Structures are given as structure tokens and as C-alpha cells.
Coordinates of N, CA and C in Angstrom, one line a residue:
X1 N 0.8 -1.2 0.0 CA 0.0 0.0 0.0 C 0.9 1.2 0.0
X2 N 0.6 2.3 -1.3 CA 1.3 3.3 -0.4 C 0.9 4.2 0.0
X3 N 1.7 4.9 0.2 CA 1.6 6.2 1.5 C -0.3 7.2 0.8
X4 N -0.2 7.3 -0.2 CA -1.1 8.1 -0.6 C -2.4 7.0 -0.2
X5 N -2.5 5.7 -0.5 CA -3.2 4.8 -0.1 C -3.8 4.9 1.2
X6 N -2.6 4.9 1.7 CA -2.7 4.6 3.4 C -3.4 5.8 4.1
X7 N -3.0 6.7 3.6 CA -3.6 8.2 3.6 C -5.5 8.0 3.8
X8 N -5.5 7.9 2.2 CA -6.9 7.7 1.9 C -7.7 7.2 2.4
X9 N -7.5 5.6 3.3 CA -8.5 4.6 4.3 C -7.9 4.7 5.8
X10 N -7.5 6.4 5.8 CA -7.2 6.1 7.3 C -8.5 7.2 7.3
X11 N -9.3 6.5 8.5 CA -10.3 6.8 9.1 C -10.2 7.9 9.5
X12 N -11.5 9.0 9.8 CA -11.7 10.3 10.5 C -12.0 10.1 12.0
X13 N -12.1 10.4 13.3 CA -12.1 9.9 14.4 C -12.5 11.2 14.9
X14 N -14.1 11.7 15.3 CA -14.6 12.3 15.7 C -15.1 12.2 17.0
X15 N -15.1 13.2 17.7 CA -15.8 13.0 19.2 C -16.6 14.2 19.3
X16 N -17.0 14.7 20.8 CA -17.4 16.4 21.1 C -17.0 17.3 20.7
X17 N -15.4 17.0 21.0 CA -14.4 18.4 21.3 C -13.3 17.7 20.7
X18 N -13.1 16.9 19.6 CA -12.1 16.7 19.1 C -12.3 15.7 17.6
X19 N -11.3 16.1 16.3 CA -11.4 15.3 15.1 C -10.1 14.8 14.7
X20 N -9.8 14.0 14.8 CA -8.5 13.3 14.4 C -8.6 13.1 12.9
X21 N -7.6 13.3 12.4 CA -7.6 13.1 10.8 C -6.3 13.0 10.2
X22 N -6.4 12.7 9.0 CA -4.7 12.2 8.7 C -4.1 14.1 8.6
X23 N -2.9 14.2 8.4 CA -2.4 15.2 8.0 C -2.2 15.3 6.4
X24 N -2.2 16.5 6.0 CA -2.5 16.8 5.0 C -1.0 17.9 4.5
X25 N -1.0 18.6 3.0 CA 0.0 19.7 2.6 C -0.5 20.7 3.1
X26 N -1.6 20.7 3.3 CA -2.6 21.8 4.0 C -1.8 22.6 5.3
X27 N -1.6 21.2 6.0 CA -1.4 21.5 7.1 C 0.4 21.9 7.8
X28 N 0.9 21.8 6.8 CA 2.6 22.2 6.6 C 2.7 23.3 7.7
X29 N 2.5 24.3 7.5 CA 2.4 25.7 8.4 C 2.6 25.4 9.9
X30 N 1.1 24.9 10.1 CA 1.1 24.7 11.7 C 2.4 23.1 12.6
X31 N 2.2 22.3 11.0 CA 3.0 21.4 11.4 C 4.7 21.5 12.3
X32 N 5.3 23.2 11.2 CA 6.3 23.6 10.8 C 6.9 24.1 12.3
X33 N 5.3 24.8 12.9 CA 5.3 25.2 14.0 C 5.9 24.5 15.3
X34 N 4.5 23.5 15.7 CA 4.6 22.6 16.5 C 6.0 22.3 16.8
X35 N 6.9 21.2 15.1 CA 7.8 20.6 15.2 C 9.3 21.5 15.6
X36 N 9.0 22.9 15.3 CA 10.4 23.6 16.1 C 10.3 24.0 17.0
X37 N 9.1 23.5 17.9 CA 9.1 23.7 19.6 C 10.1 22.4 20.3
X38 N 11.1 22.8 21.1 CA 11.8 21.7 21.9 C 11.4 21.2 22.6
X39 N 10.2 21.5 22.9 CA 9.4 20.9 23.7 C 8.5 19.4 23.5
X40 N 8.1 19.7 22.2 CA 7.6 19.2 21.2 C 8.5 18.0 20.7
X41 N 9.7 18.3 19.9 CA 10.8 17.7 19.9 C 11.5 16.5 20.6
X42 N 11.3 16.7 22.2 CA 11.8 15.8 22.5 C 11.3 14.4 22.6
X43 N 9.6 14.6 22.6 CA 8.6 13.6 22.4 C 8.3 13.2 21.3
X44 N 9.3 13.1 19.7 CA 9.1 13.1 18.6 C 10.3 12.4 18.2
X45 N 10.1 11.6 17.4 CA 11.4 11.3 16.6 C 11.5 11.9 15.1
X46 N 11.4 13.3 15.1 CA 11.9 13.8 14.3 C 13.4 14.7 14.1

């Protein structure tokens, strides 16, 4: 399967107060964010 695949049939996971969803190009910006917090960082393997 690839990645674009895997993408596609990964499920949306909605609750009250929360939507889990794959990530998207869309979302680069805020991603860009998050990942140059060291905070962030250290609980990541990126």
C-alpha cells in the first residue's frame, strides 16, 4: 500500500471536542510550528 493509499483509508475519528484526521500539505504551516518547539521535539522522533 502506499503512503497516498494509506492516507486515503485512514479513518476520521470524531468525538465532542475533538477530530483526528490524517495530516495533510494543507497543514505544513502549523506542522512547521509545532515541530520547532523543543518541547515538542523531545517527544518526537523527528
Amino acid at each position: 500500500m502506499t503512503q497516498k493509499e494509506y492516507i486515503k483509508n485512514t479513518p476520521v475519528l470524531e468525538t465532542e471536542r475533538l477530530i483526528l484526521r490524517p495530516i495533510t500539505p494543507d497543514d505544513a504551516n502549523a506542522a512547521f510550528v509545532w515541530l520547532s518547539d523543543k518541547k515538542v521535539r523531545v517527544h518526537t522522533n523527528v
